PDB file of N, CA and C in Angstrom:
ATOM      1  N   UNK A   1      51.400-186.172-242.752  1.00 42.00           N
ATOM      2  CA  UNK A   1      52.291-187.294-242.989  1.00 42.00           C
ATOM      3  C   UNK A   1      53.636-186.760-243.419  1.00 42.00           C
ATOM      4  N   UNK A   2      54.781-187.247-242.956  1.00 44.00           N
ATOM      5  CA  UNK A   2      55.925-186.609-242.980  1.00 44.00           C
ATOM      6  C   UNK A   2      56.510-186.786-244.479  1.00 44.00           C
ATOM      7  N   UNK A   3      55.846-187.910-245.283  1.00 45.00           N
ATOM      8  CA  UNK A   3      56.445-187.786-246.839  1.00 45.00           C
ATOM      9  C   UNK A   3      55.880-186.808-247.649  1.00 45.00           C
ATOM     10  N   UNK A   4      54.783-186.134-247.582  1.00 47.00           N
ATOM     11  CA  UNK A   4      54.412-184.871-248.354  1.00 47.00           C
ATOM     12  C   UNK A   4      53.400-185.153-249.062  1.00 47.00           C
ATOM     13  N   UNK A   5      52.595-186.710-248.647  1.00 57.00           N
ATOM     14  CA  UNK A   5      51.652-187.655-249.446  1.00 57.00           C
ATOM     15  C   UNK A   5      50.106-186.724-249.268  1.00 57.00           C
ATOM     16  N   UNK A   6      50.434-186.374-247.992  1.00 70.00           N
ATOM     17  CA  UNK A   6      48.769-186.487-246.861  1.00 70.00           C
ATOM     18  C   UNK A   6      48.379-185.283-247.917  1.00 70.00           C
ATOM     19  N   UNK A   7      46.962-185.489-247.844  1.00 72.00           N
ATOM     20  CA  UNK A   7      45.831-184.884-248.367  1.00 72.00           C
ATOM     21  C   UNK A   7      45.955-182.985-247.755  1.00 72.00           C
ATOM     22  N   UNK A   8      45.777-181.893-248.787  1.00 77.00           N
ATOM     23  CA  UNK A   8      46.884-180.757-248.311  1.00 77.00           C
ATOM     24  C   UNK A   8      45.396-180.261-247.448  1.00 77.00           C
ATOM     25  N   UNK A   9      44.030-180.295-248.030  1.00 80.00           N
ATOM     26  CA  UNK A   9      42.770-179.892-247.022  1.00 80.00           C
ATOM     27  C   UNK A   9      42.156-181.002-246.584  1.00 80.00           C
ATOM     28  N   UNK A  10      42.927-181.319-245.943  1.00 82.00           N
ATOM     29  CA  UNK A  10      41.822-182.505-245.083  1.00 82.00           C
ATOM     30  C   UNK A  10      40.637-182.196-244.165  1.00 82.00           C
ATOM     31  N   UNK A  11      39.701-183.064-244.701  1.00 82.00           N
ATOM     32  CA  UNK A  11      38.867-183.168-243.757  1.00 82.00           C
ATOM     33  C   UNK A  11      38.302-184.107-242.741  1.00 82.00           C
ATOM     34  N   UNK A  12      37.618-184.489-241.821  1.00 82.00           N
ATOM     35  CA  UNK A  12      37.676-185.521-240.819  1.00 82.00           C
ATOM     36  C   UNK A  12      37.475-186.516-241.605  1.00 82.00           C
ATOM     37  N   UNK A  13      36.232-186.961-242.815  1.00 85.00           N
ATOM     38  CA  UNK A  13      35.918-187.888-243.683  1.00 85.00           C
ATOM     39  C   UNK A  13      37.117-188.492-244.409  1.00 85.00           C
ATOM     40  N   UNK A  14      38.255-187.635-244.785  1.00 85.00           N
ATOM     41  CA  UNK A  14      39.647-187.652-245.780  1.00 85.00           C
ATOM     42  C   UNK A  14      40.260-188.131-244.349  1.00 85.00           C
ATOM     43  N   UNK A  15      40.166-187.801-243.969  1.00 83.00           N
ATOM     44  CA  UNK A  15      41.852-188.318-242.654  1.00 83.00           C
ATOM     45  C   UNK A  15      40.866-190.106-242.213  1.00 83.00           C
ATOM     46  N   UNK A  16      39.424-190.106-242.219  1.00 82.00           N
ATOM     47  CA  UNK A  16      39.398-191.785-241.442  1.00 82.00           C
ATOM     48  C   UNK A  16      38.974-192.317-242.789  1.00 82.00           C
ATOM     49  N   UNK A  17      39.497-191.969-243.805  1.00 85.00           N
ATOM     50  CA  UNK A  17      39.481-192.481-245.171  1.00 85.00           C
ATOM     51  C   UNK A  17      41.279-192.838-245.205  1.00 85.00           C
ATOM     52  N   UNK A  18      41.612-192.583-244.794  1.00 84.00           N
ATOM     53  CA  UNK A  18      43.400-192.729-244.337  1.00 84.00           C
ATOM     54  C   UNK A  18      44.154-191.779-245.697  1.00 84.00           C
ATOM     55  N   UNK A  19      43.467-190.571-245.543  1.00 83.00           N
ATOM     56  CA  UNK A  19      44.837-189.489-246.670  1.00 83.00           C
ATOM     57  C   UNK A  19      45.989-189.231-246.322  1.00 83.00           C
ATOM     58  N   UNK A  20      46.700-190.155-245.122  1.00 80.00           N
ATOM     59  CA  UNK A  20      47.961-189.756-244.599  1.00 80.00           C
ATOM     60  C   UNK A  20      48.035-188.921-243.536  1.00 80.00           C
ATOM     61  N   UNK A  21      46.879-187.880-243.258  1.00 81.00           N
ATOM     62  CA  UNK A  21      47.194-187.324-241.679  1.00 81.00           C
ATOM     63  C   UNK A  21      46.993-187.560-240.919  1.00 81.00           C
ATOM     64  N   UNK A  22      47.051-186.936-239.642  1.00 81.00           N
ATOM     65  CA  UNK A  22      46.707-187.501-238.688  1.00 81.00           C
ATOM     66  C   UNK A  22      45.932-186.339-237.378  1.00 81.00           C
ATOM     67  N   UNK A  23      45.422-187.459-236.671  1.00 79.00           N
ATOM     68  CA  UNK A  23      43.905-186.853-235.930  1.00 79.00           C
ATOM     69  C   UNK A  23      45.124-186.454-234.446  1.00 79.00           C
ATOM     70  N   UNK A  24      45.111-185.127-234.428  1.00 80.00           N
ATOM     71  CA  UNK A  24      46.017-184.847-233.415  1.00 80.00           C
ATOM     72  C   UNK A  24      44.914-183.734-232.121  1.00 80.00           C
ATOM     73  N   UNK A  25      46.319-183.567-231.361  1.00 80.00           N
ATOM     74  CA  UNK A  25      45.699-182.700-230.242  1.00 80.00           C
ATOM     75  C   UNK A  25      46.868-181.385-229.988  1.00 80.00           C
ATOM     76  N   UNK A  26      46.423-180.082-230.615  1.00 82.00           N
ATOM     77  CA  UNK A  26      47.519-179.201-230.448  1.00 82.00           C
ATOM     78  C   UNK A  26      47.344-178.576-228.936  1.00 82.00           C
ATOM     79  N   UNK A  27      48.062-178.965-227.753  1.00 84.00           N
ATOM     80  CA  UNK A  27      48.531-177.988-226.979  1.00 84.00           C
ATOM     81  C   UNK A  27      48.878-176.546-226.959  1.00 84.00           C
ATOM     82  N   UNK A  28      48.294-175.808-226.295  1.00 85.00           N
ATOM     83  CA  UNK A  28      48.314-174.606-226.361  1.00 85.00           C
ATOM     84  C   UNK A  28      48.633-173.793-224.861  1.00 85.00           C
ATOM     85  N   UNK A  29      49.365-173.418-224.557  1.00 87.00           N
ATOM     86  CA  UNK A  29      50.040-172.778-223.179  1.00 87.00           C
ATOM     87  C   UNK A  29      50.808-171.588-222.835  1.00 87.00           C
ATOM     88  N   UNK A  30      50.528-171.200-221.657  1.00 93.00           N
ATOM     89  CA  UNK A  30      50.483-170.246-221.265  1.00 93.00           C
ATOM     90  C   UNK A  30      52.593-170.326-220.674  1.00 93.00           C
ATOM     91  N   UNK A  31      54.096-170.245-221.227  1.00 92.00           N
ATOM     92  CA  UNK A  31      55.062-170.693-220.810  1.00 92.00           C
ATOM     93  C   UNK A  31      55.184-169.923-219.330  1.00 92.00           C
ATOM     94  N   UNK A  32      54.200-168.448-218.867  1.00 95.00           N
ATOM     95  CA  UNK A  32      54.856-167.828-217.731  1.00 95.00           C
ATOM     96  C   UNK A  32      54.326-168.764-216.813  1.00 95.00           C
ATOM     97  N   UNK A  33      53.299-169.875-217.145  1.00 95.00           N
ATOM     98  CA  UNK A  33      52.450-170.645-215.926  1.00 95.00           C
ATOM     99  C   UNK A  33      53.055-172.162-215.770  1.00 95.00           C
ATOM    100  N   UNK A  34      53.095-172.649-217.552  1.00 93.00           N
ATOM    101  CA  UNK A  34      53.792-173.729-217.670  1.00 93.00           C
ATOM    102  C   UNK A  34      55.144-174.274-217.914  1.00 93.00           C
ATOM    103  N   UNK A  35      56.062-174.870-217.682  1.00 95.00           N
ATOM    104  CA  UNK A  35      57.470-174.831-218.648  1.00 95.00           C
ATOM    105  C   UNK A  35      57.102-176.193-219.917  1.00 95.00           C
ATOM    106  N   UNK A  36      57.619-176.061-220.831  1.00 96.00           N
ATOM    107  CA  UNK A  36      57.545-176.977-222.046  1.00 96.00           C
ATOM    108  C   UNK A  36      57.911-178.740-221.339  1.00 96.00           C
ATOM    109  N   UNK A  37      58.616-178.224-220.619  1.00 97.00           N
ATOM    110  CA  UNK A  37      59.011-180.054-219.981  1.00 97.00           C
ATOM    111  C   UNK A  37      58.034-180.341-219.457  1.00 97.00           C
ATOM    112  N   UNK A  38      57.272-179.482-218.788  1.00 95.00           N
ATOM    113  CA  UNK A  38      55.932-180.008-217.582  1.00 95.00           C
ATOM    114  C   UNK A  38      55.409-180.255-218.615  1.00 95.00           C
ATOM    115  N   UNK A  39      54.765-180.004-219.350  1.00 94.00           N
ATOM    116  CA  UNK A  39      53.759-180.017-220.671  1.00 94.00           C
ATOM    117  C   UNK A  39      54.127-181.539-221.098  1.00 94.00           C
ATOM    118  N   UNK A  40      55.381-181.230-221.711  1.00 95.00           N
ATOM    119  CA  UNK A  40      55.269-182.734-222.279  1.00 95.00           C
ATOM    120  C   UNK A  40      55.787-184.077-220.951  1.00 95.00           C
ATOM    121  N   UNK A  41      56.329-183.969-220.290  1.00 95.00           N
ATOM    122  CA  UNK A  41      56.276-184.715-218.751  1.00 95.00           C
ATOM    123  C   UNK A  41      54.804-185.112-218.406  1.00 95.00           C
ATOM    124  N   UNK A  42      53.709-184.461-218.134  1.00 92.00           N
ATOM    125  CA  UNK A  42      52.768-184.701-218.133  1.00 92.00           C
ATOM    126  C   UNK A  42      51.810-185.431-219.305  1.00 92.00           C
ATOM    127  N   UNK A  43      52.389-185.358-220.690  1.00 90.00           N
ATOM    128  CA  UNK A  43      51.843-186.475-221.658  1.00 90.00           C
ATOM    129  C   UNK A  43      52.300-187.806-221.985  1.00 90.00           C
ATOM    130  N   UNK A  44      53.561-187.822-221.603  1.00 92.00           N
ATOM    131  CA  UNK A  44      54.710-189.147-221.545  1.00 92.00           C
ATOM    132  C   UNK A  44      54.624-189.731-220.454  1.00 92.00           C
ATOM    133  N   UNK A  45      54.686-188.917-219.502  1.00 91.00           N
ATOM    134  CA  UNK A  45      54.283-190.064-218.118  1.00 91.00           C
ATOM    135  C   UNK A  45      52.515-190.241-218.426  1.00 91.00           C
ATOM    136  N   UNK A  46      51.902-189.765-218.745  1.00 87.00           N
ATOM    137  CA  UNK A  46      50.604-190.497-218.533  1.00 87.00           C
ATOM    138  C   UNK A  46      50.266-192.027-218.939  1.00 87.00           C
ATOM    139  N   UNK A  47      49.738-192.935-217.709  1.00 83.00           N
ATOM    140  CA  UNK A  47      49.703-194.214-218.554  1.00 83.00           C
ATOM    141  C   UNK A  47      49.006-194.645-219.708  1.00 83.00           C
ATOM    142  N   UNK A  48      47.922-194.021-220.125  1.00 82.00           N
ATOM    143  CA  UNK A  48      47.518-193.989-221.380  1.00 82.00           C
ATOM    144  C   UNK A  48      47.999-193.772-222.608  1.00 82.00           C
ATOM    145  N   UNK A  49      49.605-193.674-222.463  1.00 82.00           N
ATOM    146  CA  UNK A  49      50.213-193.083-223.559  1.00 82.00           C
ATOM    147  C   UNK A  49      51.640-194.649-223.128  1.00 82.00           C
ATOM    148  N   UNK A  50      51.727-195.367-225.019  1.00 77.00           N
ATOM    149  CA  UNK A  50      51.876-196.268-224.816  1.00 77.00           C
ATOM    150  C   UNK A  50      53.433-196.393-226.016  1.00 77.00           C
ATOM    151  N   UNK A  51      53.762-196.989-225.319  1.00 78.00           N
ATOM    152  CA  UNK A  51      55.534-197.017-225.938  1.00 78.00           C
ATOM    153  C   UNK A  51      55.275-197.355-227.077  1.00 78.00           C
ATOM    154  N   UNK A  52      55.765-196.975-228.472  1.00 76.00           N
ATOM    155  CA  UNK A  52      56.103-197.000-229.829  1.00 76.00           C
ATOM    156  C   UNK A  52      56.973-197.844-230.380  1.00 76.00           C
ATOM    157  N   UNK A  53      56.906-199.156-231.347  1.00 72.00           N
ATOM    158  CA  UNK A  53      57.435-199.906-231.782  1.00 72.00           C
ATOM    159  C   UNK A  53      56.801-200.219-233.120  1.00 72.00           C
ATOM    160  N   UNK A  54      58.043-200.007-233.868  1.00 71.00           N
ATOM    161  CA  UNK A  54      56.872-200.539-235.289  1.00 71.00           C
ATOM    162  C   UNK A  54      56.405-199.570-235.933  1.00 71.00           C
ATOM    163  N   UNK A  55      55.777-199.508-237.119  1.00 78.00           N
ATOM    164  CA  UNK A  55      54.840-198.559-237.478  1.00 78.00           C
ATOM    165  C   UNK A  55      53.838-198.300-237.483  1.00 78.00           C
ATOM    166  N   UNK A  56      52.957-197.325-237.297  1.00 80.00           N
ATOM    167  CA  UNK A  56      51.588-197.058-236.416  1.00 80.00           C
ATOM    168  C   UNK A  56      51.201-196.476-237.979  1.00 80.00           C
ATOM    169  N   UNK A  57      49.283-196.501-237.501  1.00 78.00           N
ATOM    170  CA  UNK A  57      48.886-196.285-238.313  1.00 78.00           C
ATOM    171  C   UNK A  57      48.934-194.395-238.566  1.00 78.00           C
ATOM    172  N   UNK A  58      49.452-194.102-239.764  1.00 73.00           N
ATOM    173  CA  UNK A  58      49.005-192.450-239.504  1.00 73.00           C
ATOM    174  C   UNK A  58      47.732-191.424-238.913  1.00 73.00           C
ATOM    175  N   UNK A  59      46.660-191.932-239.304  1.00 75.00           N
ATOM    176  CA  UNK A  59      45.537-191.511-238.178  1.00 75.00           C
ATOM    177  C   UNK A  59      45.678-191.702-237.209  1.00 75.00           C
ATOM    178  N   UNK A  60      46.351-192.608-236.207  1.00 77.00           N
ATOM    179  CA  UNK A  60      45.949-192.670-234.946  1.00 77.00           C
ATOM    180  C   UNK A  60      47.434-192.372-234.608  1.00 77.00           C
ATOM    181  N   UNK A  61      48.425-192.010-234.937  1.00 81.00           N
ATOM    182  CA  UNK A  61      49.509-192.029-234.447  1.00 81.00           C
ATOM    183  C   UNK A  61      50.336-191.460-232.756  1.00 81.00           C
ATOM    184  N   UNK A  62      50.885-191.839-232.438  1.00 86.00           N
ATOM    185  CA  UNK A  62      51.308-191.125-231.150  1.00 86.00           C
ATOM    186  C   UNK A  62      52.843-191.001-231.268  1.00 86.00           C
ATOM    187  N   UNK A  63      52.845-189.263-230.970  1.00 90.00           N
ATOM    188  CA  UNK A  63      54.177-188.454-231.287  1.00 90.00           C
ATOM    189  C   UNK A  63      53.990-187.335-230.951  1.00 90.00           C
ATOM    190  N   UNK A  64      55.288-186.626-230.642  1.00 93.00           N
ATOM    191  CA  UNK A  64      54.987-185.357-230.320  1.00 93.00           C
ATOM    192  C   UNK A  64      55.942-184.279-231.669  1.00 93.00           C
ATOM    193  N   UNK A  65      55.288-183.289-231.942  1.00 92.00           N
ATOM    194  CA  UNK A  65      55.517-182.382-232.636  1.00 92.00           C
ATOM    195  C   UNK A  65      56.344-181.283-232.355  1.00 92.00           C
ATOM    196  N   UNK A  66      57.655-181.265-232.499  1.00 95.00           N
ATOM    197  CA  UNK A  66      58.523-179.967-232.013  1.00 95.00           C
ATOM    198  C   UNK A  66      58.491-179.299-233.381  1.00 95.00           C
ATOM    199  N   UNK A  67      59.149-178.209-233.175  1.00 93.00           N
ATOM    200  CA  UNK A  67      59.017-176.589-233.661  1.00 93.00           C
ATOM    201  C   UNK A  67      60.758-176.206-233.645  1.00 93.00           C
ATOM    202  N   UNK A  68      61.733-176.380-232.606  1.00 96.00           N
ATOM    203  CA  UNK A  68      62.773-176.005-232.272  1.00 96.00           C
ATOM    204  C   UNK A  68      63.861-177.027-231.976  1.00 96.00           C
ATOM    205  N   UNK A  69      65.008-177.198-231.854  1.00 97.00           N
ATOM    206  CA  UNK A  69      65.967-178.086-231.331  1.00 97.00           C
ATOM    207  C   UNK A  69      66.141-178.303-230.168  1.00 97.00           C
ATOM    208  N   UNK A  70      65.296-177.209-229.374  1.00 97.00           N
ATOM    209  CA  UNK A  70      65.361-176.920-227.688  1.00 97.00           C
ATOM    210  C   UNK A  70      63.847-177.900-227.574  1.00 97.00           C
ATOM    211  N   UNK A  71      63.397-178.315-227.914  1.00 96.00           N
ATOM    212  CA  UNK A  71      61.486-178.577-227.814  1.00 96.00           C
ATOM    213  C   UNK A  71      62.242-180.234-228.249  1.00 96.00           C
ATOM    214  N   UNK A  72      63.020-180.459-229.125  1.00 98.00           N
ATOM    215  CA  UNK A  72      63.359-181.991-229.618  1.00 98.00           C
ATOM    216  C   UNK A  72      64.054-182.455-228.323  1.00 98.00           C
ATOM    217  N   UNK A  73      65.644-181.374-227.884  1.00 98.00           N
ATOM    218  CA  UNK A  73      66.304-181.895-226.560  1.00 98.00           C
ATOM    219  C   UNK A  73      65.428-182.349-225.767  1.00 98.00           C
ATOM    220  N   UNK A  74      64.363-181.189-225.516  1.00 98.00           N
ATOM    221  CA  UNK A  74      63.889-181.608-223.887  1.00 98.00           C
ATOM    222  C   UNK A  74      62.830-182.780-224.221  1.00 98.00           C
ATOM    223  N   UNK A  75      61.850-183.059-225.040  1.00 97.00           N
ATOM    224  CA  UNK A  75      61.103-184.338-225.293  1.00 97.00           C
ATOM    225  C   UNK A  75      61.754-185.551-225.444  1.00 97.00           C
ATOM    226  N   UNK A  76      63.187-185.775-225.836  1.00 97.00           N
ATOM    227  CA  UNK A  76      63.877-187.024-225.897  1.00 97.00           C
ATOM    228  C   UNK A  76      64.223-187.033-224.261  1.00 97.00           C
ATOM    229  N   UNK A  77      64.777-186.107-223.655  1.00 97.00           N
ATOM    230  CA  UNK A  77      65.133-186.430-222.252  1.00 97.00           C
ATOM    231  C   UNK A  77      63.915-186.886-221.673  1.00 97.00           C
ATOM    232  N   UNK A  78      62.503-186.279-221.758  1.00 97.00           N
ATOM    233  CA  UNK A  78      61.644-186.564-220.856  1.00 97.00           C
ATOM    234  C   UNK A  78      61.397-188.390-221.557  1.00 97.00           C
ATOM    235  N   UNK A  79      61.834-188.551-222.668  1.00 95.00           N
ATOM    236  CA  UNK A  79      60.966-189.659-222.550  1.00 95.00           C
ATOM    237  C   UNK A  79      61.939-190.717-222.298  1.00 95.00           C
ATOM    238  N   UNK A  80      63.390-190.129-222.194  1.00 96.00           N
ATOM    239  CA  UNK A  80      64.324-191.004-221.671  1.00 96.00           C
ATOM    240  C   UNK A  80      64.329-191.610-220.200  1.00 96.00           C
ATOM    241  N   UNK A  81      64.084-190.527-219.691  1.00 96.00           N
ATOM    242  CA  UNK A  81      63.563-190.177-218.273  1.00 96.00           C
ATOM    243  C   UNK A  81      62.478-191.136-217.759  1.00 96.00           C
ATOM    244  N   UNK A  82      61.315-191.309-218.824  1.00 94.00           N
ATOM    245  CA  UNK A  82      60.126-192.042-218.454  1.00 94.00           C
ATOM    246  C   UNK A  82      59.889-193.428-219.056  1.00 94.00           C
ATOM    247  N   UNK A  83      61.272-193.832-220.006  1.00 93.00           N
ATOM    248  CA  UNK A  83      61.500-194.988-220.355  1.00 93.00           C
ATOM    249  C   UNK A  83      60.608-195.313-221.059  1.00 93.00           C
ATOM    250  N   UNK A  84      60.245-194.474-222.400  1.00 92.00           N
ATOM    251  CA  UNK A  84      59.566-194.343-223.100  1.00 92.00           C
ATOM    252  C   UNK A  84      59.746-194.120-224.599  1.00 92.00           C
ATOM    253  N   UNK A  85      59.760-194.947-225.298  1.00 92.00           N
ATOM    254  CA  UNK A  85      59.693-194.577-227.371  1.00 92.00           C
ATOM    255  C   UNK A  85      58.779-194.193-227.465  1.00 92.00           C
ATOM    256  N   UNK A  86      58.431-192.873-227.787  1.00 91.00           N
ATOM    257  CA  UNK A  86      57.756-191.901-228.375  1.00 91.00           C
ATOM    258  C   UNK A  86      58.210-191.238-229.636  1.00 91.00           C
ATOM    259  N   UNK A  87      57.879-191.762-230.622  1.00 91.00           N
ATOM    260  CA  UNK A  87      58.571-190.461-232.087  1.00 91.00           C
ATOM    261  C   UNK A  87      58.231-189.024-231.652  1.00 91.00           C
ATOM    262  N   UNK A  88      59.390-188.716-232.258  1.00 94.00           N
ATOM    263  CA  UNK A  88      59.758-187.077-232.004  1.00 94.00           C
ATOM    264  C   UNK A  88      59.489-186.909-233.532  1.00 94.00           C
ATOM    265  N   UNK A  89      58.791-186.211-233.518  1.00 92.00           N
ATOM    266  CA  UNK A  89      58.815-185.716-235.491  1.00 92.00           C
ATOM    267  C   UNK A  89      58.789-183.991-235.415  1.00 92.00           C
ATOM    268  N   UNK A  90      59.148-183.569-236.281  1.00 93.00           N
ATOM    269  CA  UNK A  90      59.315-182.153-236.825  1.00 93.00           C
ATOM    270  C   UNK A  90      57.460-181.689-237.211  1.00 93.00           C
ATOM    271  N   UNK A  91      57.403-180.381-236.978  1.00 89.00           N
ATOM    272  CA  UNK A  91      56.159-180.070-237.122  1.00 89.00           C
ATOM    273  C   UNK A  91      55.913-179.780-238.046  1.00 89.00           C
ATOM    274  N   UNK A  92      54.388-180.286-238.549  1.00 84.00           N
ATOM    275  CA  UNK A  92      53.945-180.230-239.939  1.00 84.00           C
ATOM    276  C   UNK A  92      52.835-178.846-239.792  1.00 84.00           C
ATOM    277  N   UNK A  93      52.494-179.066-240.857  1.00 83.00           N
ATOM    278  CA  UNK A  93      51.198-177.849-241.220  1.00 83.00           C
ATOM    279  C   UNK A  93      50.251-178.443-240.516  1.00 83.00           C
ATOM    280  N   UNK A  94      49.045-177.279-239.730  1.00 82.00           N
ATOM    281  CA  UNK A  94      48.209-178.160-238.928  1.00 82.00           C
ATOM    282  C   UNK A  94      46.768-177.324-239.389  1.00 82.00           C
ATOM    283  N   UNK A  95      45.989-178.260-239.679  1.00 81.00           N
ATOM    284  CA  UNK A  95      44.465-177.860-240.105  1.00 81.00           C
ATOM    285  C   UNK A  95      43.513-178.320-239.049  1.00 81.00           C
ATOM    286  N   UNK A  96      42.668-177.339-238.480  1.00 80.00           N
ATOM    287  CA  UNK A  96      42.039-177.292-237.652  1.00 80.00           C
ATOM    288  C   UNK A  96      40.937-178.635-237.990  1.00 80.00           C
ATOM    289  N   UNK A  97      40.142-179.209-236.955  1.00 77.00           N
ATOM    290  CA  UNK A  97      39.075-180.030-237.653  1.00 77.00           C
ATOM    291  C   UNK A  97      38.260-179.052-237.453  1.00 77.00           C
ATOM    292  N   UNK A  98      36.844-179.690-237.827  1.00 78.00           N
ATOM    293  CA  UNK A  98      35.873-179.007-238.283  1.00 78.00           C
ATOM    294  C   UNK A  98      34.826-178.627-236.874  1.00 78.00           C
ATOM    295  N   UNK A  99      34.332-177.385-236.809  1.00 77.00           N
ATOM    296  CA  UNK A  99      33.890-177.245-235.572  1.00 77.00           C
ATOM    297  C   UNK A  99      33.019-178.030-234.837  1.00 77.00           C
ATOM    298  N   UNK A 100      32.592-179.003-235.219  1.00 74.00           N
ATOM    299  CA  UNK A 100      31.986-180.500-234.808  1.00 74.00           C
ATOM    300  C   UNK A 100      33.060-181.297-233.651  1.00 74.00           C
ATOM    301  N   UNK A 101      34.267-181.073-234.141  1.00 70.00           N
ATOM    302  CA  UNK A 101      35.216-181.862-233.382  1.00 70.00           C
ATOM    303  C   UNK A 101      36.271-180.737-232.873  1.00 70.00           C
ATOM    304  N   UNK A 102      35.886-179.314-232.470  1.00 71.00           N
ATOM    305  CA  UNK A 102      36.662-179.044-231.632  1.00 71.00           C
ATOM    306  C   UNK A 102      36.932-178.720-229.806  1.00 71.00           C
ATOM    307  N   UNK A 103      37.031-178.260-229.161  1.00 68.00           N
ATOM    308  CA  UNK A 103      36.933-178.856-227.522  1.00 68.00           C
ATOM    309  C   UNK A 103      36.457-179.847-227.590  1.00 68.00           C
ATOM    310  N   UNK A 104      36.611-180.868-227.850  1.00 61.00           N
ATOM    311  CA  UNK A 104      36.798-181.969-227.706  1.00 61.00           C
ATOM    312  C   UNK A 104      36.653-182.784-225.966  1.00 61.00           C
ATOM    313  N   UNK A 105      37.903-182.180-225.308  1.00 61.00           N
ATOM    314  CA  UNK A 105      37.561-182.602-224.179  1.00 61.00           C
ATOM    315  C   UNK A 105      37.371-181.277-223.065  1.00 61.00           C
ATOM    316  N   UNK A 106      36.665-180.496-223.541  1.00 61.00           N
ATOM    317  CA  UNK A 106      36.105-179.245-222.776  1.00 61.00           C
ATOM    318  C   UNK A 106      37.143-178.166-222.629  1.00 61.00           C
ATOM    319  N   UNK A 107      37.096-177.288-222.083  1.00 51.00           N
ATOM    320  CA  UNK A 107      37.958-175.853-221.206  1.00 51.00           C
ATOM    321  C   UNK A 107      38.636-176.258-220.381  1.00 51.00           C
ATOM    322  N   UNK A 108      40.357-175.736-220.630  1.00 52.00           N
ATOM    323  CA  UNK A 108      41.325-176.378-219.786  1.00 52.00           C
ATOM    324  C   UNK A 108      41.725-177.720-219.573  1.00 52.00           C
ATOM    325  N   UNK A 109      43.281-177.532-219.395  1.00 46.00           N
ATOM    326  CA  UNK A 109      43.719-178.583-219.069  1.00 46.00           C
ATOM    327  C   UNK A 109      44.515-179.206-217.648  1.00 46.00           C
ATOM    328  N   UNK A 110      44.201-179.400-216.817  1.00 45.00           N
ATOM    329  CA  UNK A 110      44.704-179.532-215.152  1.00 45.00           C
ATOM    330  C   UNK A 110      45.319-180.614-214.988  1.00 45.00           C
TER     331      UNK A 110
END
């Protein structure tokens, strides 16, 4: 949670107890295969991913996490591009979940 509230070891029980973080999905890539725009182009255009108005709940939130000023440029263009409000937030500390909930949706992403 971006105010400094969220619970500092969360665990899956603490985050759907609502300690302020949130249940994310870290991307992980290969840049000589992928470029950062395809990456996030491919999560903003997906229709399952749904324009932002209002305030969302912190567990379930939808946003993308930059690292750099080059990672903020290019995610506002793509979602300008795809006519899309998506929060852009600055990246927080990220705690793995618990090996119960990780691959999640299997090996690779195509």
């Amino acid at each position: 949670d971006g105010d400094g509230t969220a619970t500092p070891t969360p665990t899956y029980k603490s985050v759907c107890s609502g300690d302020g973080n949130t249940e994310a999905v870290r991307i992980e890539y290969d840049p000589s295969v992928f470029k950062y725009e395809d990456v996030i182009r491919r999560f903003v255009e997906s229709p399952k991913v749904p324009n932002i108005y209002g305030e969302q709940d912190p567990q379930y939130q939808v946003a993308i996490w930059v690292d750099s000023k080059e990672q903020r440029m290019t995610a506002q263009k793509v979602c300008e591009d795809a006519c899309k409000n998506i929060p852009i937030l600055d990246v927080m500390p990220w705690f793995d979940a618990e090996d119960s909930h990780q691959n999640f949706f299997g090996q690779g992403w195509k």
